[in-house]
Coordinates of N, CA and C in Angstrom, one line a residue:
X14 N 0.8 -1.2 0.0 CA 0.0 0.0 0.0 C 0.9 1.2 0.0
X15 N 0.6 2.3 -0.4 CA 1.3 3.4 -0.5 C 0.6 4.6 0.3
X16 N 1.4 4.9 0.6 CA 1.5 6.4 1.5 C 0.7 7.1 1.3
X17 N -0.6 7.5 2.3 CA -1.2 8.8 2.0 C -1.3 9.8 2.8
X18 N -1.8 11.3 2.7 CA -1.7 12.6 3.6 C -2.9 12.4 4.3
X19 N -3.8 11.4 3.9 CA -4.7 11.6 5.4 C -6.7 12.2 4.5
X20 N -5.9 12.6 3.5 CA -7.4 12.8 2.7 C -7.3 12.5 1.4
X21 N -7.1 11.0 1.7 CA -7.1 10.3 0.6 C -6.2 10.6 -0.5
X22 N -5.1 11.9 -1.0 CA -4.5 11.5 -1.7 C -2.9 10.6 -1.4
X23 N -2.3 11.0 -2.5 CA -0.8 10.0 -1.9 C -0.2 10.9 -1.5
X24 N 0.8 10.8 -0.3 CA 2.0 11.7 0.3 C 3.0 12.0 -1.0
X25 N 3.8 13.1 -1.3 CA 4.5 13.3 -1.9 C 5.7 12.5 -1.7
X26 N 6.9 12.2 -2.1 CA 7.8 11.4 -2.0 C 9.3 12.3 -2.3
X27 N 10.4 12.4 -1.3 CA 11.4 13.3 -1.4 C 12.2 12.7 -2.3
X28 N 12.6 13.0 -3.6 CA 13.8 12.3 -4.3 C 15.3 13.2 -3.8
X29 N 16.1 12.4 -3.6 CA 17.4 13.1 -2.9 C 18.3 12.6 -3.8
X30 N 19.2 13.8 -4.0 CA 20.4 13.2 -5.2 C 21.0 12.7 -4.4
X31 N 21.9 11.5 -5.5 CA 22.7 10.4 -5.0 C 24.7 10.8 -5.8
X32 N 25.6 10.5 -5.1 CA 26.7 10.6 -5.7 C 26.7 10.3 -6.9
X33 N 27.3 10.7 -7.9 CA 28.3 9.3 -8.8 C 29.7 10.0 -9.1
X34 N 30.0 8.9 -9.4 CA 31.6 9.1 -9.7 C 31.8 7.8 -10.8
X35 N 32.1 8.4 -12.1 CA 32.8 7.7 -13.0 C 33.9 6.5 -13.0
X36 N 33.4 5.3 -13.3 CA 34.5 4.5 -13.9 C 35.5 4.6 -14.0
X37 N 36.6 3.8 -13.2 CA 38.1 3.8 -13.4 C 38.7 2.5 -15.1
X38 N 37.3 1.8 -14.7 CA 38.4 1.0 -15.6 C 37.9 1.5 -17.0
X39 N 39.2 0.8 -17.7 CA 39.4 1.9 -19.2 C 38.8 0.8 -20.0
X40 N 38.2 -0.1 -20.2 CA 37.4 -1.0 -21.0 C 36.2 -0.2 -21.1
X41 N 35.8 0.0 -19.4 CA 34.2 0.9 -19.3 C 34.2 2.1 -20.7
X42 N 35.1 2.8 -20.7 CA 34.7 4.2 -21.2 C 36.3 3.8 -22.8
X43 N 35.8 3.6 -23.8 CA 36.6 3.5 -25.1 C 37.3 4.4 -25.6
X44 N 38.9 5.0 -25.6 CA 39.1 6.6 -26.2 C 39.2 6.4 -27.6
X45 N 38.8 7.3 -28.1 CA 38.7 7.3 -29.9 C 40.2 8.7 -30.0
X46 N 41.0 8.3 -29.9 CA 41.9 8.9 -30.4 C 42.4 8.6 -31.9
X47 N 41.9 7.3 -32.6 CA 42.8 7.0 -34.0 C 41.7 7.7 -35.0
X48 N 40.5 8.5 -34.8 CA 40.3 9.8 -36.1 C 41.2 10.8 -35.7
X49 N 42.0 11.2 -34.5 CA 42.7 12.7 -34.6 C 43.8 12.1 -34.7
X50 N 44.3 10.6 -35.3 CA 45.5 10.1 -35.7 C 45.9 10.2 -37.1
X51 N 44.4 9.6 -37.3 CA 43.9 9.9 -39.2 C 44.4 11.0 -39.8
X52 N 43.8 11.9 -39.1 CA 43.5 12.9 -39.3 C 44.7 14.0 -39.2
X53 N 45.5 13.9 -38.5 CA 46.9 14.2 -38.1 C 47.7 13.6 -39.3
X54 N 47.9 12.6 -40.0 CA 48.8 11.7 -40.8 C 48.2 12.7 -42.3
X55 N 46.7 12.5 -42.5 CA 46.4 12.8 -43.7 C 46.8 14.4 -43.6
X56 N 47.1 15.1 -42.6 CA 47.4 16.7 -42.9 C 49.0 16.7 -43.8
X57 N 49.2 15.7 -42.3 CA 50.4 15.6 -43.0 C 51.2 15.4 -44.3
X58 N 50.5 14.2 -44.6 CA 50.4 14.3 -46.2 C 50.9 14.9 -47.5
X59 N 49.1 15.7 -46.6 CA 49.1 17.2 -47.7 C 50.4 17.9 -47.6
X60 N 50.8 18.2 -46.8 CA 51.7 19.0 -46.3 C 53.1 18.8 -47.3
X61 N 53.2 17.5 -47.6 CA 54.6 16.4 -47.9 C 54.4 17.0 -49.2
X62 N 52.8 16.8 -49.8 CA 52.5 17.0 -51.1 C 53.0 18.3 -51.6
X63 N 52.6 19.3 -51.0 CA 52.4 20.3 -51.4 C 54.2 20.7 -51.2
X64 N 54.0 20.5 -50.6 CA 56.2 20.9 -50.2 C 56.7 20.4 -51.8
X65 N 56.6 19.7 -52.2 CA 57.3 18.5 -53.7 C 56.6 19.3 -54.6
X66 N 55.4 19.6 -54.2 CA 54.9 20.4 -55.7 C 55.5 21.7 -56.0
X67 N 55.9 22.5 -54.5 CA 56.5 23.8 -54.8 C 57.7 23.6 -55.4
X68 N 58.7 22.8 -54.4 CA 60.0 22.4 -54.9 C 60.7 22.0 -56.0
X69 N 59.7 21.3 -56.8 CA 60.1 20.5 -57.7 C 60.0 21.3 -59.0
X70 N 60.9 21.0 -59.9 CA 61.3 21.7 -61.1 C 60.5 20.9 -62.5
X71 N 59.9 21.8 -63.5 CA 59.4 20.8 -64.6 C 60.5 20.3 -65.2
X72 N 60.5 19.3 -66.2 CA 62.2 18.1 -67.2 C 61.2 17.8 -68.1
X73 N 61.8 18.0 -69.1 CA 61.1 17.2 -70.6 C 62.2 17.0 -70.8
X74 N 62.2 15.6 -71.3 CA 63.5 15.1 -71.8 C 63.0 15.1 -73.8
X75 N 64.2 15.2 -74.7 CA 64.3 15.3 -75.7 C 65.4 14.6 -76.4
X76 N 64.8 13.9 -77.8 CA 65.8 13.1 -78.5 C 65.9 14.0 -80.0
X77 N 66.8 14.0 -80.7 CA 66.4 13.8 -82.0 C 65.3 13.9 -82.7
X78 N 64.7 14.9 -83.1 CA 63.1 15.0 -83.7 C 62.6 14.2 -83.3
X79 N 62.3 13.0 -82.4 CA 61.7 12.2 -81.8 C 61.1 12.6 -80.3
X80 N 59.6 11.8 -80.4 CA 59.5 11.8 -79.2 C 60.0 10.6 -78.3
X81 N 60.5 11.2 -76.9 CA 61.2 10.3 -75.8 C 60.1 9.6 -74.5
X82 N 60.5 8.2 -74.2 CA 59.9 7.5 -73.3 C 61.0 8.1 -72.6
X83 N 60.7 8.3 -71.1 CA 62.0 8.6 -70.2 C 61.7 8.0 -68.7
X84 N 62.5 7.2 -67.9 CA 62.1 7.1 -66.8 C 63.6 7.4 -66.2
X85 N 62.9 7.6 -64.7 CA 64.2 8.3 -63.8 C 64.4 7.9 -62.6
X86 N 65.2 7.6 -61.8 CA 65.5 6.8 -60.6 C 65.4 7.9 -59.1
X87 N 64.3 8.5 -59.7 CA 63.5 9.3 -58.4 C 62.9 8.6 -57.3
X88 N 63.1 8.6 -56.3 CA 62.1 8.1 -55.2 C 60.6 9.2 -55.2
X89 N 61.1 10.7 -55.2 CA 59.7 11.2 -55.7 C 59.9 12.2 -57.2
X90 N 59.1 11.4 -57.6 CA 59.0 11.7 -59.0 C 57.2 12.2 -59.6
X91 N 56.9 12.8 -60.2 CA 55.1 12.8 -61.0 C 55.1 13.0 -62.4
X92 N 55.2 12.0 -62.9 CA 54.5 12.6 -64.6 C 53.6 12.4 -65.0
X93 N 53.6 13.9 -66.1 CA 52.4 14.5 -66.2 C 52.2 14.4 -67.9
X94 N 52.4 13.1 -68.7 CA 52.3 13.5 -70.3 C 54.2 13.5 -70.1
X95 N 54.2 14.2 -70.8 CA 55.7 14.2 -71.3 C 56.9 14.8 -70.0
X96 N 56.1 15.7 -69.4 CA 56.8 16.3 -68.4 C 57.0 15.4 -66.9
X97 N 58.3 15.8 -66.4 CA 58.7 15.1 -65.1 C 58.8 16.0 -64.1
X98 N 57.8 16.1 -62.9 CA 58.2 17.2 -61.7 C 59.3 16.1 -61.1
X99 N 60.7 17.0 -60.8 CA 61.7 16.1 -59.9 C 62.0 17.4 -59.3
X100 N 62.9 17.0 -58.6 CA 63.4 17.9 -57.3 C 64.9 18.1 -57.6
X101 N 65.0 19.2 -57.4 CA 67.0 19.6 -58.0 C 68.1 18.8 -57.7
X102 N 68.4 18.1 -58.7 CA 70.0 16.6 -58.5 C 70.3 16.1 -59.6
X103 N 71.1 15.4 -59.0 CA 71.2 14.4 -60.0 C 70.2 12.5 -60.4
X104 N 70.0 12.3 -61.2 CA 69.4 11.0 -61.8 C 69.7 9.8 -62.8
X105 N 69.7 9.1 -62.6 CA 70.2 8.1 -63.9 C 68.3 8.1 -64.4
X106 N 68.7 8.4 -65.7 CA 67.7 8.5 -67.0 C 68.1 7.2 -67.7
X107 N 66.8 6.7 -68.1 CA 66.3 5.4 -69.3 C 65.8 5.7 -70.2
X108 N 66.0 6.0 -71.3 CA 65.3 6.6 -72.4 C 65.1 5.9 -73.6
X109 N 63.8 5.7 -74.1 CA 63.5 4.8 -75.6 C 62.7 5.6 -76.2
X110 N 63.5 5.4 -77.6 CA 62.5 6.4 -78.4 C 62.8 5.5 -80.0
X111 N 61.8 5.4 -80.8 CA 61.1 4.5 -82.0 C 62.3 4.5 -83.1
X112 N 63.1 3.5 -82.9 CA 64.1 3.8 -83.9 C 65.5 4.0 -83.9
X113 N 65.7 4.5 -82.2 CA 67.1 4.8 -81.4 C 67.5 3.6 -80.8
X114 N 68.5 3.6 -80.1 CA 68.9 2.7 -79.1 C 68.5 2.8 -77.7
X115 N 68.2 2.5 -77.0 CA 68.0 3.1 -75.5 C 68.8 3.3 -74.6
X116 N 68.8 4.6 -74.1 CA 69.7 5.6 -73.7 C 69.4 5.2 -72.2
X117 N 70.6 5.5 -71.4 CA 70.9 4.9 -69.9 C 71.9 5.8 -69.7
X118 N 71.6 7.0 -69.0 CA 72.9 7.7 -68.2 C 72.4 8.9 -67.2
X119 N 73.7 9.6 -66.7 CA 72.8 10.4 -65.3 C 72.8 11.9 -66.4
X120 N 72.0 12.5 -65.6 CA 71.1 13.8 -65.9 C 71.4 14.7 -64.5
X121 N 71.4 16.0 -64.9 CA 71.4 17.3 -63.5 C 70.3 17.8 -63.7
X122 N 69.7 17.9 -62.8 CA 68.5 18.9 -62.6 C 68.6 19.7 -61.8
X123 N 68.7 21.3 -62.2 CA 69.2 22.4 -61.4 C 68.0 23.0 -60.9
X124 N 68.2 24.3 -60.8 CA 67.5 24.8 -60.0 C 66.3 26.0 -60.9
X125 N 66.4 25.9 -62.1 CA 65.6 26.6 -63.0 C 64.4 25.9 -63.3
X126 N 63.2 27.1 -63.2 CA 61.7 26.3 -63.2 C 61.6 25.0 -64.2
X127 N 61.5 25.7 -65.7 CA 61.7 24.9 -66.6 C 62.1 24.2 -67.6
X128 N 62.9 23.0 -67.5 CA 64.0 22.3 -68.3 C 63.9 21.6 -69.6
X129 N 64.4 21.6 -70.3 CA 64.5 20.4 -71.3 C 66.1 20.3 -71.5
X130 N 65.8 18.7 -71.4 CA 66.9 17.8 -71.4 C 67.1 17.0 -72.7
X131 N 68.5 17.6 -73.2 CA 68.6 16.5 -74.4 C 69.2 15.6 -74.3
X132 N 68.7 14.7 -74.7 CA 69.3 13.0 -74.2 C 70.0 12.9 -75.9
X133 N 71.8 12.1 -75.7 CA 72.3 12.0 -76.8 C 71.8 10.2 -77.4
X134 N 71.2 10.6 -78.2 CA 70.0 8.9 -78.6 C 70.9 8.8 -79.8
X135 N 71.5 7.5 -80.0 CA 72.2 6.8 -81.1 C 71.1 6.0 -82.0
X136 N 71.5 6.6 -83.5 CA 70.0 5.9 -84.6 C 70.8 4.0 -84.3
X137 N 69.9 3.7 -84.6 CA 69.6 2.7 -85.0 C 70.2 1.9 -86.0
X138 N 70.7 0.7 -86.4 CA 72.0 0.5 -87.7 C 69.6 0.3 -88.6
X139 N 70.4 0.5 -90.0 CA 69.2 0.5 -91.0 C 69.7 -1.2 -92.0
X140 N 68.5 -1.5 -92.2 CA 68.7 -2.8 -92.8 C 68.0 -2.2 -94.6
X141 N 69.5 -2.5 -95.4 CA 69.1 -2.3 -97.3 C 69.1 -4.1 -97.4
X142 N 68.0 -3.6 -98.7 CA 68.0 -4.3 -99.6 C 68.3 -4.4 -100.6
X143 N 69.0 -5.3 -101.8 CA 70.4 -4.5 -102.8 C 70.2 -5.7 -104.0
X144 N 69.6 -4.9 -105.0 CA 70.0 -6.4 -106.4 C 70.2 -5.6 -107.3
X145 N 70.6 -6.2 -108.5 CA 71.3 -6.0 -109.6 C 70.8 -7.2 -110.7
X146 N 71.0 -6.6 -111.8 CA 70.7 -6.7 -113.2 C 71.7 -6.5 -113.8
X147 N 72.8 -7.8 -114.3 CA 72.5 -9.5 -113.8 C 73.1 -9.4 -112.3
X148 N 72.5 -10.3 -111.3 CA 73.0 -10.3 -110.0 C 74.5 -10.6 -110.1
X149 N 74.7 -11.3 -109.0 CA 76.4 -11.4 -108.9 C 77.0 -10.1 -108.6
X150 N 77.4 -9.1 -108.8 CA 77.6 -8.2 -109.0 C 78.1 -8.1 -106.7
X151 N 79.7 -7.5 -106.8 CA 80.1 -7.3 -105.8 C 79.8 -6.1 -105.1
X152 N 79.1 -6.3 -103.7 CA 78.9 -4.9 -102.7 C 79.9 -4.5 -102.3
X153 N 80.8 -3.4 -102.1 CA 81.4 -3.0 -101.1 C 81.2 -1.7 -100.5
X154 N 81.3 -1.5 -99.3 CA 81.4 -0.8 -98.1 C 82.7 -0.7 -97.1
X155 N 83.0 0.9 -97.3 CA 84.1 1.3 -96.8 C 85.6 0.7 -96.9
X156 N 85.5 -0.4 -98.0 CA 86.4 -0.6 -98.7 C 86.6 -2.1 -98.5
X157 N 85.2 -2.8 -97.6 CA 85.6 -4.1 -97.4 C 84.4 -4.7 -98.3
X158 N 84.5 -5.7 -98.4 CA 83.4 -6.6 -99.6 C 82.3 -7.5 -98.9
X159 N 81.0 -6.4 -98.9 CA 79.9 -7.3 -97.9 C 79.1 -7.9 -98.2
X160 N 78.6 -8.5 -99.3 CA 78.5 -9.3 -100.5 C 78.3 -9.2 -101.8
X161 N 77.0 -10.4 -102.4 CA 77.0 -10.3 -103.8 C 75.5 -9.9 -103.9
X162 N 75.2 -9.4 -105.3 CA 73.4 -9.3 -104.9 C 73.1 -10.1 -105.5
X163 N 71.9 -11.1 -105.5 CA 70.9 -9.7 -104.0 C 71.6 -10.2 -102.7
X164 N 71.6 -9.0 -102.1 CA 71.7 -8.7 -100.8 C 70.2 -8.7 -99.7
X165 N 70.1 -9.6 -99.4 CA 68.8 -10.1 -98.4 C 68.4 -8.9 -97.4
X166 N 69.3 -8.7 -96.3 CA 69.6 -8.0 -95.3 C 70.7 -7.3 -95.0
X167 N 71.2 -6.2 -95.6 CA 72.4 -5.7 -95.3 C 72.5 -4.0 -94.2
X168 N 73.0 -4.8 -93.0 CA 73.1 -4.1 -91.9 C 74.3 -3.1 -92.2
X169 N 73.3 -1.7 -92.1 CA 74.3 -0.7 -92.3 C 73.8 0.4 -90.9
X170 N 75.0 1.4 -90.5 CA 74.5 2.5 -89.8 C 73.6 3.2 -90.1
X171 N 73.1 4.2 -89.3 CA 72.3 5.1 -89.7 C 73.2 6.2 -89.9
X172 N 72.5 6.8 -91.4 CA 73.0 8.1 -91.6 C 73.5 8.2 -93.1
X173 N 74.6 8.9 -93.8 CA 74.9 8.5 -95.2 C 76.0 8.0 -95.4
X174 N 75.5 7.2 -96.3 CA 76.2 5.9 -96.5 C 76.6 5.8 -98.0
X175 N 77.7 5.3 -98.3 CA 78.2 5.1 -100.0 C 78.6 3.6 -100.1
X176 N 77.7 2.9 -101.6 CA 78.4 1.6 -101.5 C 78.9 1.8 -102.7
X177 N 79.9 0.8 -103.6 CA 80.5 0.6 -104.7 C 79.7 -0.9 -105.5
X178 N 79.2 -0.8 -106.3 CA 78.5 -1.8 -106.7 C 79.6 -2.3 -108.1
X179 N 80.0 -3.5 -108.3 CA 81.7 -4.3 -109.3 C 80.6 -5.4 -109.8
X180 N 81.4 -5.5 -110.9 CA 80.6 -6.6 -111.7 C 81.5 -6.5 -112.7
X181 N 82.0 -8.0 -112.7 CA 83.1 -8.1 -113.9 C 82.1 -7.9 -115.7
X182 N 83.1 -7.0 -116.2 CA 82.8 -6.2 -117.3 C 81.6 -5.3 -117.9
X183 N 81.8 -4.8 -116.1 CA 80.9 -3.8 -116.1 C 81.2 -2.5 -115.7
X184 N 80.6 -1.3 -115.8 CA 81.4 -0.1 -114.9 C 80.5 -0.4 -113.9
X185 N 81.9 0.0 -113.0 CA 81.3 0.3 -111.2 C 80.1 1.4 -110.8
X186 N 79.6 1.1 -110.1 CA 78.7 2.0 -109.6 C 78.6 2.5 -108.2
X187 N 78.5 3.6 -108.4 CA 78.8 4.2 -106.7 C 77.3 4.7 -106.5
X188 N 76.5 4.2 -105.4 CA 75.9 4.7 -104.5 C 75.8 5.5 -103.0
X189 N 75.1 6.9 -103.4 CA 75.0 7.6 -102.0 C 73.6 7.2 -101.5
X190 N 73.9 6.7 -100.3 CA 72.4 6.4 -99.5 C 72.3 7.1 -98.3
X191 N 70.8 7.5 -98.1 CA 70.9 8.0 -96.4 C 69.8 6.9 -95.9
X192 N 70.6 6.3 -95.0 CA 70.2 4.9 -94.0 C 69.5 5.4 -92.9
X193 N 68.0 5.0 -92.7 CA 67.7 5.8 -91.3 C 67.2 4.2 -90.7
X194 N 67.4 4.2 -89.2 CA 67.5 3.1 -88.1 C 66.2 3.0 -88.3

């Protein structure tokens, strides 16, 4: 039965505040510190980012009227299309381009915004094809005898080239050629 004042309704009832005191143990209450860890790392980041983008200098590397593949032995490196943001030094460069040899040597990158780098790209030796009317007929090149025609595949450098074409009781023939790799 519950408490009344005497005319029938109920007595009021004192609620009295009670202590509390928080939990010692650290299971009870979880700390979320690894978002302001996140969050701390990813500023940082940016930070890293942005530092390398001011610092770093544009490099187009260049061959021979050709365009150049180029890769560079940067730990931080960004390309962008043809262009390389690197940071002022030295690099060993790998370079292929359609028809050259591939180029492997170190590069300086100073301290001016924007660079191009000529990479020295060796052509390519060029492969002729060589007959004569009647064949037989002796090739020579630079004064040594590299066959008879037809000539299938004859590996020559790039660039110009003269062969001497002999054929007993015939006149010699001298050709100028330009050999491209």
């Amino acid at each position: 039965m519950s408490p009344s004042a005497g005319d029938g309704a109920p007595a009021a009832i004192a609620i009295k505040p009670s202590s509390f005191t928080p939990s010692s143990d650290p299971q009870a209450q979880p700390k979320r510190r690894w978002p302001r860890v996140v969050l701390a790392l990813l500023l940082l980041l940016a930070m890293g980012v942005l530092l390398f983008l001011f610092t770093a200098r544009s490099v187009t590397f260049a061959g021979a009227d050709t365009a150049v593949r180029a890769q560079t032995s940067a730990l931080l490196s960004l390309e962008v299309g043809q262009v390389h943001l690197l940071l002022p030094g030295d690099y060993e460069v790998t370079a292929t381009a359609t028809g050259y040899a591939p180029y492997r040597g170190i590069v300086t990158v100073s301290d001016t915004r924007n660079q191009a780098i000529a990479l020295p790209l060796e052509p390519l030796p060029g492969r002729l094809q060589l007959s004569s009317d009647p064949s037989g007929a002796t090739v020579v090149y630079q004064g040594s005898t590299v066959g008879e025609t037809p000539v299938a595949a004859l590996s020559l450098p790039a660039g110009p080239v003269e062969l001497l074409i002999n054929r007993e009781r015939y006149q010699p023939a001298r050709l100028a050629l330009e050999i491209r790799g």
